[in-house]
Amino acid sequence: MNGALTGPAETAEVASGEMPPLQEARSAAPVEDAALPEQVLNPEEIRALRDVASESRRGVRMAPRLEEEFEAHERRSARLTRICLGLIPVLSFGTAPLWQAAIAGTPPELVLLLLWIELAVVVPLFIAVTLSQVRRVESSMAELLLMGGFLLVVASVELIRYRGHALGHMVEPYLVLTIPVAVVTLARLPLARCMAFVAGYVAILFGAWLLPGEAPGRGTQEVILEVLLLGTALLTAWGTRLSSRRQWAAGKLLSMMAFRDPLTGLANRRALEDRYEIACRTVSRGQQRGMFFALLDMDHFKKVNDLYGHEYGDGVLAELGLVLAQYARRTMDMAARLGGDEFALLLYDCDLNDGRERLAELLDTIRNLGIEHRDNQAAVVTVSAGGVAVGPNVPLSDAYHAADHCLYKAKHAGRDNLYVEDLEAKAARRAR
């Protein structure tokens, strides 16, 4: 016999309490989280996105993975600006020996110090900063390197001001002020890091003021101007961040609609196709047992709508969606609604026996919900299921047709049944 037929009397008994999880995927398996259909979110994540997009609640924190995704989006969006910010010190300090004596009137006593700072410190550092933004812009360390680099420039300029003041050479403080204003307003840093950068800037100024000897001070007007400009920069960064966060959340919700069934909250066919393809690639590279793909169909669904109305039928489908979601809780698993009363279940790193057991538990769970259906044999809502164990080289269309054939056999045997088979074993038998 190519498959296995299981009826209501033969299904595994479901224990009360927490559902026993399917064997977890092997830790060595490479899972491509970044490539997963990220639009399939849980209700709490969707609610937080809606609050952020609509500004109905201020200060809403999204789930950690969404916060990380937003930060990565911001860093990618700011890549070109950050690269330009990194190149400005390279070009200005790298060419300074050609023009600073003639234009800035640098005293000869400062030339050696300036050359050392410019060519031995700032230029190599900002070449590294620029390369980090080109290659690793989504990395938090690249962002911290950018901040640290510009704080070092601030410290270097303050040192030059201090030494120049002793030699009678004045360097205006406005030159230093342009650095935090540019970084805070242009680099699209998180607000906490903007404030940390400004705090670092102030700490450097305070440290320069504490240096022995007569330090170049700042007049009252200069201090007021710095406070006003830094405050304006922080407010601008906060407003830009808030607007960008709202737009990202709204775009995320719109994108999610293309991957989500609105009635049940499950993934739709498009999301299932994406997940199946990713799961196949992952299985083909690792030591996983393969995948288990199943189709589920509610028994006599048309009679539910005829007897109780479409609103009741929609409620039943929503309940089934909640149950199915509990059986696809691992990263690579997925439950999807394909249309009408047809659902799909994809289980990663799952063989035929585990898949059969899981489907049996699922059928029992749905039956034990006790949702009224007087025209069904059990007088409650039940489902039939057909499943196949597939390898990484089986396309979704083949898996779907095979599972649909198994579903037909399960319904033909009396409904509230499941029928499963192993496609590779079946193909091997045919080859013999």
Coordinates of C-alpha atoms in Angstrom, one line a residue:
M1 CA 0.0 0.0 0.0
N2 CA 1.5 3.4 -1.0
G3 CA -0.1 5.3 1.7
A4 CA -1.7 5.1 5.1
L5 CA -5.4 5.8 5.9
T6 CA -6.3 6.8 9.4
G7 CA -9.9 7.2 10.6
P8 CA -11.3 8.9 13.7
A9 CA -11.0 5.9 15.9
E10 CA -7.3 5.5 15.0
T11 CA -6.1 9.0 15.6
A12 CA -3.7 9.8 18.4
E13 CA -5.3 11.0 21.6
V14 CA -4.6 14.7 22.3
A15 CA -3.4 15.5 25.7
S16 CA -4.9 18.4 27.5
G17 CA -2.7 21.5 28.1
E18 CA 0.1 22.5 25.9
M19 CA 0.3 20.9 22.5
P20 CA 3.3 18.6 22.2
P21 CA 5.7 20.2 19.7
L22 CA 7.1 18.4 16.7
Q23 CA 10.7 17.5 16.9
E24 CA 12.7 20.8 16.6
A25 CA 14.8 21.4 13.6
R26 CA 18.4 20.4 14.0
S27 CA 20.5 23.2 15.3
A28 CA 23.0 22.8 12.6
A29 CA 20.5 23.5 9.9
P30 CA 21.1 26.9 8.1
V31 CA 17.8 28.8 8.3
E32 CA 17.5 31.8 6.0
D33 CA 15.6 34.1 8.3
A34 CA 16.3 37.1 6.2
A35 CA 14.8 35.5 3.1
L36 CA 11.6 34.3 4.8
P37 CA 8.3 36.0 3.8
E38 CA 8.6 38.5 6.6
Q39 CA 5.1 39.9 5.9
V40 CA 3.5 36.9 7.8
L41 CA 3.3 38.4 11.3
N42 CA 1.5 37.5 14.5
P43 CA -1.4 39.6 15.8
E44 CA 0.7 41.4 18.4
E45 CA 3.2 42.5 15.8
I46 CA 0.4 43.7 13.4
R47 CA -1.3 45.6 16.2
A48 CA 2.0 47.4 17.1
L49 CA 2.6 48.2 13.4
R50 CA -0.9 49.7 13.1
D51 CA -0.3 51.8 16.3
V52 CA 3.0 53.1 14.8
A53 CA 1.5 53.8 11.4
S54 CA -1.6 55.6 12.7
E55 CA 0.2 57.3 15.7
S56 CA -2.8 56.2 17.8
R57 CA -0.3 55.5 20.7
R58 CA 3.0 57.4 21.2
G59 CA 6.2 55.5 22.1
V60 CA 5.0 52.1 20.9
R61 CA 7.7 49.6 20.8
M62 CA 7.5 46.9 18.1
A63 CA 8.6 43.4 18.5
P64 CA 12.5 43.0 18.6
R65 CA 12.7 41.5 15.2
L66 CA 10.6 44.3 13.7
E67 CA 12.7 46.9 15.5
E68 CA 15.9 45.3 14.1
E69 CA 14.3 45.2 10.6
F70 CA 13.4 48.9 10.8
E71 CA 17.0 49.8 11.9
A72 CA 18.4 47.8 9.0
H73 CA 16.0 49.6 6.7
E74 CA 17.2 53.0 8.1
R75 CA 20.8 52.1 7.7
R76 CA 20.3 50.9 4.1
S77 CA 18.4 54.1 3.3
A78 CA 21.2 56.2 4.8
R79 CA 24.0 54.3 3.0
L80 CA 24.8 57.0 0.4
T81 CA 24.7 59.8 2.9
R82 CA 26.9 58.0 5.3
I83 CA 29.4 57.2 2.6
C84 CA 29.5 60.9 1.6
L85 CA 30.0 61.8 5.3
G86 CA 32.9 59.4 5.5
L87 CA 34.5 60.7 2.3
I88 CA 34.4 64.4 3.4
P89 CA 37.2 63.9 6.1
V90 CA 39.2 61.8 3.7
L91 CA 39.2 64.4 1.0
S92 CA 39.5 67.5 3.3
F93 CA 42.1 66.2 5.7
G94 CA 43.9 64.2 2.9
T95 CA 44.4 67.3 0.8
A96 CA 45.0 69.7 3.7
P97 CA 48.8 69.7 3.4
L98 CA 48.4 71.2 -0.1
W99 CA 46.4 74.3 1.0
Q100 CA 46.3 74.8 4.8
A101 CA 49.5 76.8 5.0
A102 CA 48.5 79.2 2.2
I103 CA 44.8 79.5 3.0
A104 CA 44.5 78.9 6.8
G105 CA 47.8 80.6 7.7
T106 CA 48.9 77.6 9.8
P107 CA 52.1 78.4 11.9
P108 CA 55.1 76.2 11.1
E109 CA 55.1 74.9 14.7
L110 CA 51.7 73.3 14.0
V111 CA 52.4 71.7 10.7
L112 CA 54.0 68.5 12.0
L113 CA 51.1 67.9 14.4
L114 CA 48.6 68.6 11.7
L115 CA 50.3 66.2 9.3
W116 CA 50.3 63.5 11.9
I117 CA 46.6 63.9 12.7
E118 CA 45.5 64.3 9.1
L119 CA 47.5 61.6 7.4
A120 CA 48.2 59.1 10.1
V121 CA 44.9 59.2 12.0
V122 CA 41.9 60.8 10.3
V123 CA 42.4 59.7 6.7
P124 CA 43.1 55.9 7.5
L125 CA 40.3 55.9 10.0
F126 CA 37.7 57.4 7.6
I127 CA 38.8 55.1 4.8
A128 CA 37.8 52.3 7.2
V129 CA 34.6 54.1 8.1
T130 CA 33.6 54.5 4.4
L131 CA 34.4 50.9 3.6
S132 CA 32.3 49.7 6.5
Q133 CA 29.4 51.7 5.2
V134 CA 29.9 50.3 1.7
R135 CA 30.2 46.7 2.8
R136 CA 28.4 46.4 6.2
V137 CA 26.0 49.3 6.4
E138 CA 23.4 47.2 8.2
S139 CA 25.9 46.4 11.0
S140 CA 25.5 48.2 14.3
M141 CA 29.3 48.2 14.6
A142 CA 29.6 50.2 11.3
E143 CA 27.3 52.8 12.8
L144 CA 29.3 53.0 16.0
L145 CA 32.6 53.3 14.0
L146 CA 31.1 56.2 12.1
M147 CA 30.1 57.9 15.4
G148 CA 33.5 57.2 17.0
G149 CA 35.4 58.5 13.9
F150 CA 33.6 61.9 14.0
L151 CA 34.1 62.2 17.7
L152 CA 37.8 61.6 17.1
V153 CA 37.7 64.4 14.6
V154 CA 36.1 66.7 17.1
A155 CA 38.8 65.8 19.6
S156 CA 41.5 66.4 17.0
V157 CA 40.2 69.8 16.0
E158 CA 39.9 70.8 19.7
L159 CA 43.5 69.8 20.2
I160 CA 44.5 71.9 17.2
R161 CA 42.6 74.8 18.6
Y162 CA 44.3 74.4 22.0
R163 CA 47.8 74.2 20.5
G164 CA 47.1 77.0 18.0
H165 CA 45.8 79.3 20.7
A166 CA 49.1 79.0 22.5
L167 CA 50.8 80.0 19.3
G168 CA 48.5 82.9 18.6
H169 CA 46.7 81.1 15.8
M170 CA 42.9 81.1 16.3
V171 CA 40.6 78.4 15.0
E172 CA 37.0 79.3 15.1
P173 CA 34.7 77.0 17.2
Y174 CA 32.1 77.0 14.4
L175 CA 34.3 74.6 12.5
V176 CA 33.8 72.0 15.3
L177 CA 30.1 72.7 15.6
T178 CA 29.4 71.6 12.0
I179 CA 30.4 68.0 12.8
P180 CA 27.7 67.1 15.3
V181 CA 25.1 69.1 13.4
A182 CA 25.9 67.2 10.2
V183 CA 26.1 63.7 11.8
V184 CA 22.8 64.1 13.8
T185 CA 20.8 65.6 10.9
L186 CA 22.1 63.5 8.0
A187 CA 23.3 60.1 9.3
R188 CA 19.8 58.9 10.4
L189 CA 21.0 57.5 13.6
P190 CA 18.6 56.2 16.3
L191 CA 17.6 59.0 18.6
A192 CA 19.4 57.4 21.6
R193 CA 22.6 57.3 19.6
C194 CA 22.1 60.9 18.4
M195 CA 21.9 62.0 22.1
A196 CA 24.9 59.8 22.9
F197 CA 26.9 61.5 20.1
V198 CA 26.0 65.0 21.3
A199 CA 26.9 64.0 24.9
G200 CA 30.2 62.7 23.6
Y201 CA 30.7 66.0 21.8
V202 CA 30.0 68.0 25.0
A203 CA 32.3 65.7 27.0
I204 CA 35.2 66.4 24.6
L205 CA 34.6 70.2 24.8
F206 CA 34.6 70.0 28.6
G207 CA 37.8 67.9 28.6
A208 CA 39.5 70.4 26.3
W209 CA 38.4 73.2 28.7
L210 CA 40.1 71.3 31.6
L211 CA 43.5 71.0 29.8
P212 CA 46.3 72.8 31.6
G213 CA 47.2 76.3 30.4
E214 CA 45.0 78.9 28.8
A215 CA 42.4 77.1 26.7
P216 CA 40.5 78.8 23.8
G217 CA 37.2 79.6 25.3
R218 CA 33.8 80.2 23.9
G219 CA 31.8 83.4 24.3
T220 CA 28.3 83.6 25.6
Q221 CA 26.9 84.1 22.1
E222 CA 28.9 81.2 20.8
V223 CA 27.6 78.9 23.6
I224 CA 24.0 80.0 23.0
L225 CA 24.4 79.4 19.2
E226 CA 25.8 75.9 19.8
V227 CA 22.9 75.0 22.2
L228 CA 20.3 76.3 19.7
L229 CA 21.9 74.5 16.7
L230 CA 22.4 71.2 18.6
G231 CA 18.8 71.4 20.0
T232 CA 17.5 72.1 16.5
A233 CA 19.5 69.2 15.1
L234 CA 18.2 66.8 17.7
L235 CA 14.6 67.9 17.1
T236 CA 15.0 67.5 13.4
A237 CA 16.5 64.0 13.9
W238 CA 13.6 63.1 16.2
G239 CA 10.9 64.3 13.7
T240 CA 12.6 62.6 10.8
R241 CA 12.9 59.4 12.7
L242 CA 9.3 59.5 13.7
S243 CA 8.1 60.2 10.2
S244 CA 10.3 57.5 8.8
R245 CA 9.1 55.0 11.4
R246 CA 5.5 55.7 10.6
Q247 CA 6.1 55.4 6.8
W248 CA 8.0 52.1 7.3
A249 CA 5.2 50.6 9.4
A250 CA 2.5 51.7 6.9
G251 CA 4.6 50.2 4.1
K252 CA 5.1 47.0 6.0
L253 CA 1.3 46.7 6.6
L254 CA 0.6 47.2 2.9
S255 CA 3.3 44.7 1.9
M256 CA 1.9 42.2 4.4
M257 CA -1.5 42.3 2.8
A258 CA -0.1 40.6 -0.3
F259 CA 1.1 37.7 1.9
R260 CA -1.8 37.3 4.3
D261 CA -5.3 35.9 4.3
P262 CA -7.5 38.7 5.8
L263 CA -10.1 36.3 7.3
T264 CA -8.0 33.8 9.1
G265 CA -4.7 35.7 9.5
L266 CA -2.8 32.8 8.0
A267 CA -0.4 33.1 5.2
N268 CA -1.9 33.0 1.7
R269 CA -0.8 31.0 -1.4
R270 CA 1.9 33.5 -2.4
A271 CA 3.6 33.4 1.0
L272 CA 3.4 29.6 0.9
E273 CA 5.1 29.5 -2.4
D274 CA 7.9 31.6 -1.1
R275 CA 8.3 29.6 2.1
Y276 CA 8.3 26.3 0.2
E277 CA 11.0 27.4 -2.1
I278 CA 13.2 28.6 0.8
A279 CA 12.6 25.4 2.7
C280 CA 13.6 23.3 -0.3
R281 CA 16.9 25.2 -0.6
T282 CA 17.6 24.8 3.1
V283 CA 16.8 21.1 3.1
S284 CA 19.0 20.5 0.1
R285 CA 22.0 22.0 1.9
G286 CA 21.6 20.3 5.3
Q287 CA 20.9 17.0 6.9
Q288 CA 17.2 17.4 7.4
R289 CA 14.7 14.6 6.9
G290 CA 12.8 16.6 4.3
M291 CA 9.4 18.2 4.4
F292 CA 5.8 17.2 4.9
F293 CA 3.2 19.0 2.9
A294 CA -0.6 18.5 3.6
L295 CA -3.9 19.8 2.4
L296 CA -6.9 20.1 4.6
D297 CA -10.5 20.5 3.7
M298 CA -13.5 21.1 5.9
D299 CA -16.1 18.4 5.6
H300 CA -19.4 19.6 4.1
F301 CA -18.5 23.3 4.3
K302 CA -21.2 24.2 1.9
K303 CA -23.8 22.8 4.2
V304 CA -22.4 25.0 7.0
N305 CA -23.1 28.1 4.9
D306 CA -26.5 26.9 3.8
L307 CA -27.6 25.9 7.3
Y308 CA -26.0 28.6 9.5
G309 CA -25.2 31.4 7.1
H310 CA -22.0 32.8 5.7
E311 CA -21.2 34.8 8.8
Y312 CA -21.1 31.6 10.8
G313 CA -19.1 29.9 8.1
D314 CA -16.5 32.7 8.2
G315 CA -16.3 32.3 12.0
V316 CA -15.6 28.6 11.6
L317 CA -12.8 29.3 9.1
A318 CA -11.3 31.8 11.5
E319 CA -11.4 29.2 14.3
L320 CA -9.7 26.6 12.1
G321 CA -7.1 29.2 11.2
L322 CA -6.2 29.7 14.9
V323 CA -5.8 26.0 15.4
L324 CA -3.7 25.5 12.3
A325 CA -1.4 28.4 13.3
Q326 CA -0.6 26.4 16.5
Y327 CA 0.7 23.5 14.4
A328 CA 3.2 25.7 12.5
R329 CA 5.1 27.5 15.2
R330 CA 8.6 26.7 14.2
T331 CA 10.6 29.2 12.0
M332 CA 10.3 27.3 8.8
D333 CA 6.8 25.8 9.2
M334 CA 3.8 27.4 7.7
A335 CA 0.0 27.2 7.8
A336 CA -1.8 28.8 4.9
R337 CA -5.3 29.3 3.6
L338 CA -5.4 28.7 -0.1
G339 CA -9.0 29.7 -0.7
G340 CA -12.5 28.8 0.5
D341 CA -12.2 26.0 3.1
E342 CA -8.9 24.7 1.7
F343 CA -5.9 25.0 4.0
A344 CA -2.2 23.9 3.6
L345 CA 0.3 22.9 6.2
L346 CA 4.1 22.8 5.5
L347 CA 6.3 21.1 8.2
Y348 CA 10.0 21.5 7.8
D349 CA 12.5 18.7 8.8
C350 CA 9.6 16.3 9.2
D351 CA 9.3 12.7 7.9
L352 CA 6.2 10.6 7.0
N353 CA 5.6 9.2 10.5
D354 CA 5.9 12.6 12.2
G355 CA 3.7 14.2 9.6
R356 CA 1.0 11.5 10.0
E357 CA 1.1 11.9 13.8
R358 CA 0.8 15.7 13.6
L359 CA -2.1 15.5 11.2
A360 CA -3.9 13.0 13.5
E361 CA -3.5 15.4 16.4
L362 CA -4.7 18.3 14.3
L363 CA -7.9 16.4 13.2
D364 CA -8.6 15.4 16.9
T365 CA -8.1 19.0 18.0
I366 CA -10.5 20.4 15.5
R367 CA -13.1 17.7 16.3
N368 CA -12.8 18.4 20.0
L369 CA -13.5 22.1 19.5
G370 CA -17.1 20.9 19.3
I371 CA -18.2 23.6 16.7
E372 CA -21.8 22.7 15.8
H373 CA -22.5 21.3 12.4
R374 CA -25.8 19.3 12.5
D375 CA -25.5 18.1 8.9
N376 CA -22.1 16.4 9.5
Q377 CA -21.9 12.8 10.7
A378 CA -20.3 13.7 14.0
A379 CA -22.6 16.7 14.5
V380 CA -19.5 18.9 14.9
V381 CA -17.1 20.5 12.4
T382 CA -14.4 18.1 11.2
V383 CA -11.8 18.2 8.5
S384 CA -10.1 15.7 6.2
A385 CA -6.5 15.8 5.3
G386 CA -4.0 14.4 2.8
G387 CA -0.3 14.7 3.2
V388 CA 2.9 13.7 1.5
A389 CA 6.5 13.5 2.6
V390 CA 8.6 15.3 0.0
G391 CA 12.3 15.9 -0.7
P392 CA 14.0 19.2 -1.7
N393 CA 13.7 18.4 -5.5
V394 CA 9.9 18.2 -5.5
P395 CA 8.2 21.3 -6.8
L396 CA 5.3 22.7 -5.0
S397 CA 2.9 22.0 -7.9
D398 CA 3.8 18.2 -7.6
A399 CA 3.5 18.2 -3.9
Y400 CA 0.1 20.0 -4.1
H401 CA -1.3 17.5 -6.7
A402 CA 0.0 14.5 -4.6
A403 CA -1.5 15.9 -1.4
D404 CA -4.7 16.7 -3.2
H405 CA -4.9 13.0 -4.4
C406 CA -4.4 11.9 -0.8
L407 CA -7.1 14.2 0.4
Y408 CA -9.5 12.8 -2.2
K409 CA -8.7 9.3 -0.8
A410 CA -9.3 10.4 2.7
K411 CA -12.7 11.9 1.8
H412 CA -13.7 8.9 -0.2
A413 CA -13.1 6.7 2.8
G414 CA -15.7 8.6 4.8
R415 CA -14.3 12.0 5.7
D416 CA -12.8 13.1 9.1
N417 CA -9.9 11.0 7.9
L418 CA -6.3 11.5 6.8
Y419 CA -4.3 9.7 4.1
V420 CA -0.5 10.1 3.7
E421 CA 2.2 8.8 1.5
D422 CA 5.9 9.2 0.8
L423 CA 6.5 10.6 -2.7
E424 CA 10.1 9.4 -3.0
A425 CA 9.3 5.9 -1.7
K426 CA 6.4 5.8 -4.1
A427 CA 8.6 6.8 -7.0
A428 CA 11.2 4.2 -6.0
R429 CA 8.7 1.4 -6.0
R430 CA 7.5 2.5 -9.5
A431 CA 11.0 2.5 -10.8
R432 CA 11.4 -1.2 -9.7

